[in-house]
CSV table of N, CA and C and ligand atoms in Angstrom, one decimal:
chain,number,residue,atom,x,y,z
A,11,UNK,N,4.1,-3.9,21.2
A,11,UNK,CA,4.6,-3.5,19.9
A,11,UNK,C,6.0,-2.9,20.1
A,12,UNK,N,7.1,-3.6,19.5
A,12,UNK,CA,8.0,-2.9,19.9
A,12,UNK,C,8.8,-3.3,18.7
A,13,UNK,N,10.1,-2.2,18.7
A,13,UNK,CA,10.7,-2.2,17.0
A,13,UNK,C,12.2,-2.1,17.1
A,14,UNK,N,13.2,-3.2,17.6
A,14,UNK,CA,14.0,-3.0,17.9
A,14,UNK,C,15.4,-3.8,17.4
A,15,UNK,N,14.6,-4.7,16.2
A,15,UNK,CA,15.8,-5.2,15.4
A,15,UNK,C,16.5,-4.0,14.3
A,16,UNK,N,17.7,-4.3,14.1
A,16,UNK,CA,18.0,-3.2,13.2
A,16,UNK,C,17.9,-3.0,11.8
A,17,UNK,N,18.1,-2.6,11.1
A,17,UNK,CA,17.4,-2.5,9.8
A,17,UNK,C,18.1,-3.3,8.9
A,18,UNK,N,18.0,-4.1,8.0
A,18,UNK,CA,19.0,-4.9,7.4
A,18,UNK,C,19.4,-4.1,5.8
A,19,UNK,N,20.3,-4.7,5.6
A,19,UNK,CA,21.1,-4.1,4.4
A,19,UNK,C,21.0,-5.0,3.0
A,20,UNK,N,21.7,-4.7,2.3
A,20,UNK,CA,21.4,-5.2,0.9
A,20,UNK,C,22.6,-6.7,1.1
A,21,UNK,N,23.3,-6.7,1.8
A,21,UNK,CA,23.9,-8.1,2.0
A,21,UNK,C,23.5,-8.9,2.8
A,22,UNK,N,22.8,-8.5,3.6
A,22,UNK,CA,21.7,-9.2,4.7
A,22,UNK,C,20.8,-10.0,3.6
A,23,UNK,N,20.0,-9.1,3.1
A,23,UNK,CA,19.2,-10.2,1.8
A,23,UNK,C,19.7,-10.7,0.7
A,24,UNK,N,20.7,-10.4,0.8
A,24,UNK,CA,21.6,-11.4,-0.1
A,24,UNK,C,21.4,-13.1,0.4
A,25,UNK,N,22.0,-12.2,1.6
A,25,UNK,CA,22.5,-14.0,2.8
A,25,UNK,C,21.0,-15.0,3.0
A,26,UNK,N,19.8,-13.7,3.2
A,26,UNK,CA,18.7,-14.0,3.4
A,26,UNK,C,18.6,-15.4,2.6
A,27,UNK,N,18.4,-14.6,1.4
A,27,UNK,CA,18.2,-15.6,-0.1
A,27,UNK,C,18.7,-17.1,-0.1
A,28,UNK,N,20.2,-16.4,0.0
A,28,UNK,CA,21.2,-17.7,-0.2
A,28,UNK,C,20.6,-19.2,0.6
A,29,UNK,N,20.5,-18.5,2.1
A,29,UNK,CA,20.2,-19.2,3.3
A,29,UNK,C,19.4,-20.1,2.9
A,30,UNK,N,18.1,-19.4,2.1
A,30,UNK,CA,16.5,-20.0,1.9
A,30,UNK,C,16.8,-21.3,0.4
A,31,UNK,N,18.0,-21.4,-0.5
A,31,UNK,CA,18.2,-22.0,-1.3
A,31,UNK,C,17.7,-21.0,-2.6
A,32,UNK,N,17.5,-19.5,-2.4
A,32,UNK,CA,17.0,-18.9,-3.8
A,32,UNK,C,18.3,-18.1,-4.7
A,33,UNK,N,18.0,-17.9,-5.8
A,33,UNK,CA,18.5,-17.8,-6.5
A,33,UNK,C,19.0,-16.1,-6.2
A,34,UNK,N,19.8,-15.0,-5.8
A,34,UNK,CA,19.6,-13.9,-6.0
A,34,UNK,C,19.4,-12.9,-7.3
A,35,UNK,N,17.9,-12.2,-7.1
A,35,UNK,CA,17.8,-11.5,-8.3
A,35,UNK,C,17.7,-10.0,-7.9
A,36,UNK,N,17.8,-9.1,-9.1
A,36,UNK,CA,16.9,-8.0,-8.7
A,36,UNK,C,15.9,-7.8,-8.1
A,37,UNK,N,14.6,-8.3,-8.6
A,37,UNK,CA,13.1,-8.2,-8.2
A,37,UNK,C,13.2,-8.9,-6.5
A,38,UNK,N,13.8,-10.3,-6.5
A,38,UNK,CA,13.6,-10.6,-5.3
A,38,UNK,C,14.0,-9.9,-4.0
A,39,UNK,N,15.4,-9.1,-4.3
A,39,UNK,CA,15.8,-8.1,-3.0
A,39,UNK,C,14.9,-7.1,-3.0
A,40,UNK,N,14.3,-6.5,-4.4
A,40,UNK,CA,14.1,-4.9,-4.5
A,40,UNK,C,12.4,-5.5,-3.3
A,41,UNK,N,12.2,-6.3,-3.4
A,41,UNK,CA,11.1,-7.1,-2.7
A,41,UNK,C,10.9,-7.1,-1.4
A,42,UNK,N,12.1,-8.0,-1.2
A,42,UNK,CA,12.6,-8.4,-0.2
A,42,UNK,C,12.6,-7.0,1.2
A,43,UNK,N,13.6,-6.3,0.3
A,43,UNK,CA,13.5,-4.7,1.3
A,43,UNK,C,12.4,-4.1,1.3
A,44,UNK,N,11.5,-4.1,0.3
A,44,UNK,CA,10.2,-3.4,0.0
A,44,UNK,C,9.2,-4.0,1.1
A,45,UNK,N,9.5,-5.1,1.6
A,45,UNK,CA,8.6,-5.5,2.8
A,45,UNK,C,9.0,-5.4,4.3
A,46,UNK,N,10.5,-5.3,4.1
A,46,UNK,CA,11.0,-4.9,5.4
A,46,UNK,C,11.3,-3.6,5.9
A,47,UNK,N,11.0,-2.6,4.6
A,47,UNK,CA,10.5,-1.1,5.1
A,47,UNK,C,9.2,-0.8,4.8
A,48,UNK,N,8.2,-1.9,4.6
A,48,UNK,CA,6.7,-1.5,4.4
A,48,UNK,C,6.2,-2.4,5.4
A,49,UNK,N,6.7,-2.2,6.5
A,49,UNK,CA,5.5,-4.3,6.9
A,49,UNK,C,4.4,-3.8,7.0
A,50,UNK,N,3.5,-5.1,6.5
A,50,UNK,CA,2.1,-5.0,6.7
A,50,UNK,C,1.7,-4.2,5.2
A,51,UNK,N,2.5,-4.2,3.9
A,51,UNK,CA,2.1,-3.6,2.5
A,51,UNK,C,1.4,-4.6,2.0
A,52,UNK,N,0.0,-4.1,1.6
A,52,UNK,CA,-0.8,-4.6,0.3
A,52,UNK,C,0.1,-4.8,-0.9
A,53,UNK,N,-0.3,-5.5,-1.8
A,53,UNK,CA,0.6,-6.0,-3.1
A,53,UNK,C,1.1,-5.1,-3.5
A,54,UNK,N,-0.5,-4.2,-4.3
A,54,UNK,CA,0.0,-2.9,-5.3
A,54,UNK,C,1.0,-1.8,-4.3
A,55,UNK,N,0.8,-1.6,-2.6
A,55,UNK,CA,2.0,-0.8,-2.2
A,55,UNK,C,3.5,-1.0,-2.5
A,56,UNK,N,3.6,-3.0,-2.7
A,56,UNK,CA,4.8,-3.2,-2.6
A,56,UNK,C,5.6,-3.0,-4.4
A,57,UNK,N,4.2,-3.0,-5.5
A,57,UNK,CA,4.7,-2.9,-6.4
A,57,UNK,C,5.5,-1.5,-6.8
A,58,UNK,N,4.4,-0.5,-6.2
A,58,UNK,CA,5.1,0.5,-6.1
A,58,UNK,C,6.0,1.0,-5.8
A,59,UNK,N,6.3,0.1,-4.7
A,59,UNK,CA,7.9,0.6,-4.0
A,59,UNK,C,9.2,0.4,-5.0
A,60,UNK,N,8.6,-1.0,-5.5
A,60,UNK,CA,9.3,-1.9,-6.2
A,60,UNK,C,9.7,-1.2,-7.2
A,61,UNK,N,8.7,-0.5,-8.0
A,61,UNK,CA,9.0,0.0,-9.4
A,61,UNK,C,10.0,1.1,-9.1
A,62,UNK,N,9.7,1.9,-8.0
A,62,UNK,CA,10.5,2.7,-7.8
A,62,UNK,C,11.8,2.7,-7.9
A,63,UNK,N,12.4,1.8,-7.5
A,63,UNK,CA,13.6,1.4,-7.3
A,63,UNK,C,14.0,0.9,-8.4
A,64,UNK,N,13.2,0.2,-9.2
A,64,UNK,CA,13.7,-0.9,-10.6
A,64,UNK,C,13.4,-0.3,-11.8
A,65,UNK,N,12.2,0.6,-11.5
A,65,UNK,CA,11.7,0.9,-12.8
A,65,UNK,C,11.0,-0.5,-13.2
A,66,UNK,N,10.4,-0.5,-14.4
A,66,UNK,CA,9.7,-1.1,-14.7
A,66,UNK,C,9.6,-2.7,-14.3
A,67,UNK,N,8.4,-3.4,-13.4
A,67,UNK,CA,8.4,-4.7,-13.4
A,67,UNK,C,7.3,-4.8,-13.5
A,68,UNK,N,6.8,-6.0,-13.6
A,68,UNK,CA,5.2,-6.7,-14.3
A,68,UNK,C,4.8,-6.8,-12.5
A,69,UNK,N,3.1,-6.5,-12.9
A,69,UNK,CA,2.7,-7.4,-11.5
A,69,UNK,C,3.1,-8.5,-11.4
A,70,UNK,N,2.7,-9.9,-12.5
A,70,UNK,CA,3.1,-10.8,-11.9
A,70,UNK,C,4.7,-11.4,-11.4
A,71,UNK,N,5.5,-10.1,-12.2
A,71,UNK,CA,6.8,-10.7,-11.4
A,71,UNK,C,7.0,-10.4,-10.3
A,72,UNK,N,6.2,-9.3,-9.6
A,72,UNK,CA,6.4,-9.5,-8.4
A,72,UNK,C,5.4,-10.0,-7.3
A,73,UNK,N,3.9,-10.5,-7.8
A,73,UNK,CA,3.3,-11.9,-7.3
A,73,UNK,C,4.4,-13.2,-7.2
A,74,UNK,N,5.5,-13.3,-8.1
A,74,UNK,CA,5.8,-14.4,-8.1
A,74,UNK,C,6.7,-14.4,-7.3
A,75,UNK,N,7.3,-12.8,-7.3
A,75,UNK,CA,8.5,-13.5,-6.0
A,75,UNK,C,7.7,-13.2,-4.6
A,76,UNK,N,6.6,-12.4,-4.4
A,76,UNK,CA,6.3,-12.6,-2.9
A,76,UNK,C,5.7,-14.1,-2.8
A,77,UNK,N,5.1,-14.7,-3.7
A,77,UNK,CA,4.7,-16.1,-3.2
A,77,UNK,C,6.2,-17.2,-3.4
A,78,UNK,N,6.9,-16.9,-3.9
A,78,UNK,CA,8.2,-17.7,-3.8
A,78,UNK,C,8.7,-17.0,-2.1
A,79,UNK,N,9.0,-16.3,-2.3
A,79,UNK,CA,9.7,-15.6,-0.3
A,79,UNK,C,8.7,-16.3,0.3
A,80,UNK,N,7.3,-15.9,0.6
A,80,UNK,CA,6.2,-17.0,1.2
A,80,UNK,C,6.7,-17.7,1.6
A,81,UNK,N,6.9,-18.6,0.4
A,81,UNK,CA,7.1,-20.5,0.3
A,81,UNK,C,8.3,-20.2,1.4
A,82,UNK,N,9.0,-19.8,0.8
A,82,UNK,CA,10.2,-19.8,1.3
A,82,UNK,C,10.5,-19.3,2.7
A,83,UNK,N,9.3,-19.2,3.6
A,83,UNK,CA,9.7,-18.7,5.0
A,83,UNK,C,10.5,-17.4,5.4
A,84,UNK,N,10.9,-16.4,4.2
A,84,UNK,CA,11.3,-15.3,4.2
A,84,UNK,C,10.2,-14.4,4.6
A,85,UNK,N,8.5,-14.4,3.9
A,85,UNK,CA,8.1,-13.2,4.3
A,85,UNK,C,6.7,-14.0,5.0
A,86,UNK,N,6.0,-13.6,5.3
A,86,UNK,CA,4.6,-13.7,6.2
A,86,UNK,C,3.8,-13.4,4.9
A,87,UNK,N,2.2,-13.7,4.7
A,87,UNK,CA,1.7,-13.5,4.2
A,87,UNK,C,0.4,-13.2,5.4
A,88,UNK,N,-0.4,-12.4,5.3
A,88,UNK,CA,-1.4,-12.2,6.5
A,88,UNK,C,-2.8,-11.7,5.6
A,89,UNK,N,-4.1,-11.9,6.1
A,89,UNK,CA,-5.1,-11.8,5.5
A,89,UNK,C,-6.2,-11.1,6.6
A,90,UNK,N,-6.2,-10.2,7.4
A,90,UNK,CA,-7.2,-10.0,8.1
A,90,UNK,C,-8.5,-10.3,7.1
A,91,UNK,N,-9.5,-10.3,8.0
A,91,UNK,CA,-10.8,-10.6,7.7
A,91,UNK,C,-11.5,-8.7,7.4
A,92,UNK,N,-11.7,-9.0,5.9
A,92,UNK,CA,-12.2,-7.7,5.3
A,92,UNK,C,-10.8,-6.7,4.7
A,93,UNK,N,-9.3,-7.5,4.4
A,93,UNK,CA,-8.8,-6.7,4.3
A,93,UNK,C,-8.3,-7.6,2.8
A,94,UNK,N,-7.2,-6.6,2.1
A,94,UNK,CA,-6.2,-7.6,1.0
A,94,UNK,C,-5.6,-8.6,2.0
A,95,UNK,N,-5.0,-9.3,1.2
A,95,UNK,CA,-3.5,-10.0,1.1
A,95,UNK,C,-2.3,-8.8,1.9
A,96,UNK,N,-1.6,-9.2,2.6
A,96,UNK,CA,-0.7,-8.1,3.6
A,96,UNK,C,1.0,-8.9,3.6
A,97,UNK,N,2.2,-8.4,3.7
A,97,UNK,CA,3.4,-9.2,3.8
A,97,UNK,C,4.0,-8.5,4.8
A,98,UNK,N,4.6,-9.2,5.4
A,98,UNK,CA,5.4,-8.7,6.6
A,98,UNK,C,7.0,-9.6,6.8
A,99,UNK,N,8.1,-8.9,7.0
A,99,UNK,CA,9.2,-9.6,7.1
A,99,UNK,C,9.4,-10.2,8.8
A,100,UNK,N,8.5,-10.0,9.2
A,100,UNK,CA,8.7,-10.3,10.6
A,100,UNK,C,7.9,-12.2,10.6
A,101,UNK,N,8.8,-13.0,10.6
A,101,UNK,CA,8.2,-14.4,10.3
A,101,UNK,C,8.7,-15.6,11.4
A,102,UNK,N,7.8,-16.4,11.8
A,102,UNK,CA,8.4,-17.1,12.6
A,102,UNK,C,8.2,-17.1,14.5
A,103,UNK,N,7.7,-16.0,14.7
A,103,UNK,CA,7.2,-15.7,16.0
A,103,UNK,C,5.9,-15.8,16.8
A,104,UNK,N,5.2,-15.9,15.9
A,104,UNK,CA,3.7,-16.2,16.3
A,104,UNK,C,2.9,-15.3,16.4
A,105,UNK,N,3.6,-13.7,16.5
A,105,UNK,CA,3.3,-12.4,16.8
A,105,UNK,C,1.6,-12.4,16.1
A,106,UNK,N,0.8,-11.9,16.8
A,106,UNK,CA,-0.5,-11.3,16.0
A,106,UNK,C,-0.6,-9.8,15.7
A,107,UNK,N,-2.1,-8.9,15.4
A,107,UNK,CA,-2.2,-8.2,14.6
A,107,UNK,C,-3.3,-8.1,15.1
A,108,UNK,N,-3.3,-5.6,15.5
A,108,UNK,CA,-4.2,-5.4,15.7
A,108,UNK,C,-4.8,-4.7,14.5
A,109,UNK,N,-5.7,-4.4,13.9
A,109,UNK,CA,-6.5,-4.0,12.8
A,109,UNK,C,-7.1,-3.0,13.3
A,110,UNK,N,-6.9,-1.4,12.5
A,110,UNK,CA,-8.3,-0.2,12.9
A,110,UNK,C,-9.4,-0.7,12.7
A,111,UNK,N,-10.9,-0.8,12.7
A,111,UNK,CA,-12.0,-1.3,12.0
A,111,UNK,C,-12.5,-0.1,11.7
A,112,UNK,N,-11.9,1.3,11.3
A,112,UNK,CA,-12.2,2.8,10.3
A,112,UNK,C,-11.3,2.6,9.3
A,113,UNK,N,-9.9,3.0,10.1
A,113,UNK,CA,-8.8,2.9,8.6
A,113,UNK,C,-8.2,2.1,7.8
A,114,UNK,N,-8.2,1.1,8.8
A,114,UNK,CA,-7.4,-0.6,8.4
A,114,UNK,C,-6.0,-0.3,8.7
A,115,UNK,N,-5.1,0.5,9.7
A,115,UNK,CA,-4.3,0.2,9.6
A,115,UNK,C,-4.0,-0.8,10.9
A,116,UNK,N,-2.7,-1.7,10.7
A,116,UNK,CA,-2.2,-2.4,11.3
A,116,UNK,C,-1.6,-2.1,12.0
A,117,UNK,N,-1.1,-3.4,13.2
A,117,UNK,CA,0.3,-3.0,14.3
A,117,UNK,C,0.7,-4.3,14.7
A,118,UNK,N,1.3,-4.9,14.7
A,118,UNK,CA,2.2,-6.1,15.7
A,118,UNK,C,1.7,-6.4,17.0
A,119,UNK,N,1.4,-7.2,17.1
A,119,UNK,CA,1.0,-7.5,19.0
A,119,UNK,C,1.7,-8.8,19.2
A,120,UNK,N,2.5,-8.9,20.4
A,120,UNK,CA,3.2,-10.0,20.1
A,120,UNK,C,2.4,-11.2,20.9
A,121,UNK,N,3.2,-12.4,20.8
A,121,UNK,CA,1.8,-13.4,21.3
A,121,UNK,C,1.8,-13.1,22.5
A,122,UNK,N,0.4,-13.3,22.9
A,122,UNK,CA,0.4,-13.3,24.8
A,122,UNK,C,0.7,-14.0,25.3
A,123,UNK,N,1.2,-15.3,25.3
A,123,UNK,CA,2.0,-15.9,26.0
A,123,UNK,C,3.1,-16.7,25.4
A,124,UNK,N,3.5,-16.1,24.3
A,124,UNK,CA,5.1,-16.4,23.7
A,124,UNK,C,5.3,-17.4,23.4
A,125,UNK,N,4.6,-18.4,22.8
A,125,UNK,CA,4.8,-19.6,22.3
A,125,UNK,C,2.8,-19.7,21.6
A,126,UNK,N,3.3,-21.0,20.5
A,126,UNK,CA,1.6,-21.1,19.6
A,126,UNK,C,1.7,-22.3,20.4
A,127,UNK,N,0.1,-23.0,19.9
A,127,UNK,CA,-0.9,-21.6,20.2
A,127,UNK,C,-1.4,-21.3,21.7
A,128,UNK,N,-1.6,-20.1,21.6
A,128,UNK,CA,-1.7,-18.9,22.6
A,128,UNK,C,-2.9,-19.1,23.3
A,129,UNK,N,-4.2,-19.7,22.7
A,129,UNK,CA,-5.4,-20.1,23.2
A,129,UNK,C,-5.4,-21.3,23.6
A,130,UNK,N,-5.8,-21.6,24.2
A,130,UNK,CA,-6.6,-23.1,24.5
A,130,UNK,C,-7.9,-23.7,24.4
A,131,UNK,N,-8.5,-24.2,23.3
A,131,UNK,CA,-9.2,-24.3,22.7
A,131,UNK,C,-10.7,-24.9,23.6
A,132,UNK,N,-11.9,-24.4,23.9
A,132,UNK,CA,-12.5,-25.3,25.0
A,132,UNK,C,-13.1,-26.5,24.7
A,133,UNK,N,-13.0,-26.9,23.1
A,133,UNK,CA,-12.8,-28.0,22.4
A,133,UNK,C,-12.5,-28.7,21.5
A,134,UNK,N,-11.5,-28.8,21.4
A,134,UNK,CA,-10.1,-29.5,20.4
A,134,UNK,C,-10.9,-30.5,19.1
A,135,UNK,N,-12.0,-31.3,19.7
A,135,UNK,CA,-12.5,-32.1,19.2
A,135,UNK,C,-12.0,-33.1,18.3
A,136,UNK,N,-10.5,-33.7,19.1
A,136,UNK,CA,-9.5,-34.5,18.9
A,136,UNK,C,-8.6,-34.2,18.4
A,137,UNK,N,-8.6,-32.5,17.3
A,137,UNK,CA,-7.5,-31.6,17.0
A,137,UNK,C,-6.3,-32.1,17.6
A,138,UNK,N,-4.7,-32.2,17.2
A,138,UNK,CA,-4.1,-31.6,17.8
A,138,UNK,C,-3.5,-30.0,17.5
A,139,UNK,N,-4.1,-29.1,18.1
A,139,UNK,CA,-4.0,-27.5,17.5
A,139,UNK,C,-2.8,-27.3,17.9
A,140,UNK,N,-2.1,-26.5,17.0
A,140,UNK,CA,-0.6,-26.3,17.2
A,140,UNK,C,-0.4,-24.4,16.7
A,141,UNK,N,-1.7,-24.3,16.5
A,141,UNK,CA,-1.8,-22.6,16.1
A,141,UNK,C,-3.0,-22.2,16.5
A,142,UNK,N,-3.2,-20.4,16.9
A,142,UNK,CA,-4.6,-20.1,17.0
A,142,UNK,C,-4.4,-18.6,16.3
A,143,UNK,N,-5.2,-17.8,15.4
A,143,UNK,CA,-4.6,-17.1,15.0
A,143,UNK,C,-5.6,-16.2,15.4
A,144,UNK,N,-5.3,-14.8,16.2
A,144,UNK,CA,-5.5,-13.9,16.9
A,144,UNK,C,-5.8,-12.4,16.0
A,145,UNK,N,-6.7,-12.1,15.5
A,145,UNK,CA,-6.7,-10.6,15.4
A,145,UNK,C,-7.4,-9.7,16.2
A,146,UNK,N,-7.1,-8.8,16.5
A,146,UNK,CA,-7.8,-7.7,17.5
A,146,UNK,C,-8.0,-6.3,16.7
A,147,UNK,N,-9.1,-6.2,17.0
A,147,UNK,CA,-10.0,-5.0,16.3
A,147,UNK,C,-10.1,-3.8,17.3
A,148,UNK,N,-10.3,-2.9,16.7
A,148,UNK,CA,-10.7,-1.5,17.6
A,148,UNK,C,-10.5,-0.2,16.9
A,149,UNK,N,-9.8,0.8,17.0
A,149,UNK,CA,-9.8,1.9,16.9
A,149,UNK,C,-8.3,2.3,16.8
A,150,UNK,N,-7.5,2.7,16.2
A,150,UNK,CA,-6.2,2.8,16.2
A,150,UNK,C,-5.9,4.8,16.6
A,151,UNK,N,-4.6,5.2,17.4
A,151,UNK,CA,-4.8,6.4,17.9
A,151,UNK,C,-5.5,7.3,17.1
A,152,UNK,N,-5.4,7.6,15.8
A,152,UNK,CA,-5.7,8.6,14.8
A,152,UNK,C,-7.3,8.7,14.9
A,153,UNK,N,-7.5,7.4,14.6
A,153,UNK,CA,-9.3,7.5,14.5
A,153,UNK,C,-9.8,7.7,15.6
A,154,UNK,N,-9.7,7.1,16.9
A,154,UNK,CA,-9.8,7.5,18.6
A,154,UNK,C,-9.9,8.6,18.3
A,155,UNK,N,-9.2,10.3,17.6
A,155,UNK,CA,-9.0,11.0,17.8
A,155,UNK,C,-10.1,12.0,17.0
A,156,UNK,N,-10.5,11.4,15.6
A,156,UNK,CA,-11.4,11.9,14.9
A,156,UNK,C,-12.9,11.3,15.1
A,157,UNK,N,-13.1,11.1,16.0
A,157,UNK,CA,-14.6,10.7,16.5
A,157,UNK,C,-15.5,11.0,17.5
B,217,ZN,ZN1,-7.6,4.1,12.1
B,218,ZN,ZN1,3.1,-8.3,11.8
């Protein structure tokens, strides 16, 4: 787990956008930043952030831009098993995800061996597997601490 890119700025997701062929709006930056200082935010977290900043937006305008960034290879969409829907701006690396199984909170694990997929399958069954997706469960410090 390690956190050592720098924090990006409002012209950074500008370029973000541009890069990706999107149009620049309000909702999509106020978004955009709302996941790269929330990683790992459930929807309603990010709406909240969101409103904060904009004041009034509809859920679905901001369903629509997290499934447009999605599409668009801008943000991660992640689904542990037993949890919501999760977004993370960290995209493109393979990185997996440990899960508390008390609080549900998350953390980054990056792959174990730095390229997908990470497993080797003991049978492919003519697959060609090009991903394995890794979550790891346990106890996160806080809860270790209250048990
Ligand atoms: Zn916990
Ligand atoms: Zn992550």
């Amino acid at each position: 787990m390690r956190e050592t890119r720098r924090v990006p700025t409002a012209t950074d997701f500008r370029q973000m956008l541009r890069a990706a062929s999107l149009r620049v709006t309000g909702p999509r930056l106020a978004v955009l930043s709302a996941v790269h200082g929330h990683p790992h935010a459930d929807t309603d977290s990010i709406i909240g952030v969101v409103r904060g900043e904009l004041g009034a937006v509809s859920h679905q305008a901001v369903y629509d831009v997290l499934r447009a960034l999605t599409t668009a290879g801008l943000l991660r969409r992640i689904e542990p098993p037993g949890s919501v829907a999760r977004y993370e701006a960290r995209v493109g690396d393979n990185h997996h995800h440990v899960v508390c199984r008390s609080c549900g909170a998350i953390a980054d694990v990056d792959c174990a061996v730095g390229f997908a997929p990470c497993l080797t399958a003991s049978d492919a069954h003519g697959f060609t597997i090009d991903e394995a997706e890794v979550v790891y469960r346990g106890l996160c410090p806080t809860c270790v601490l209250n048990t």
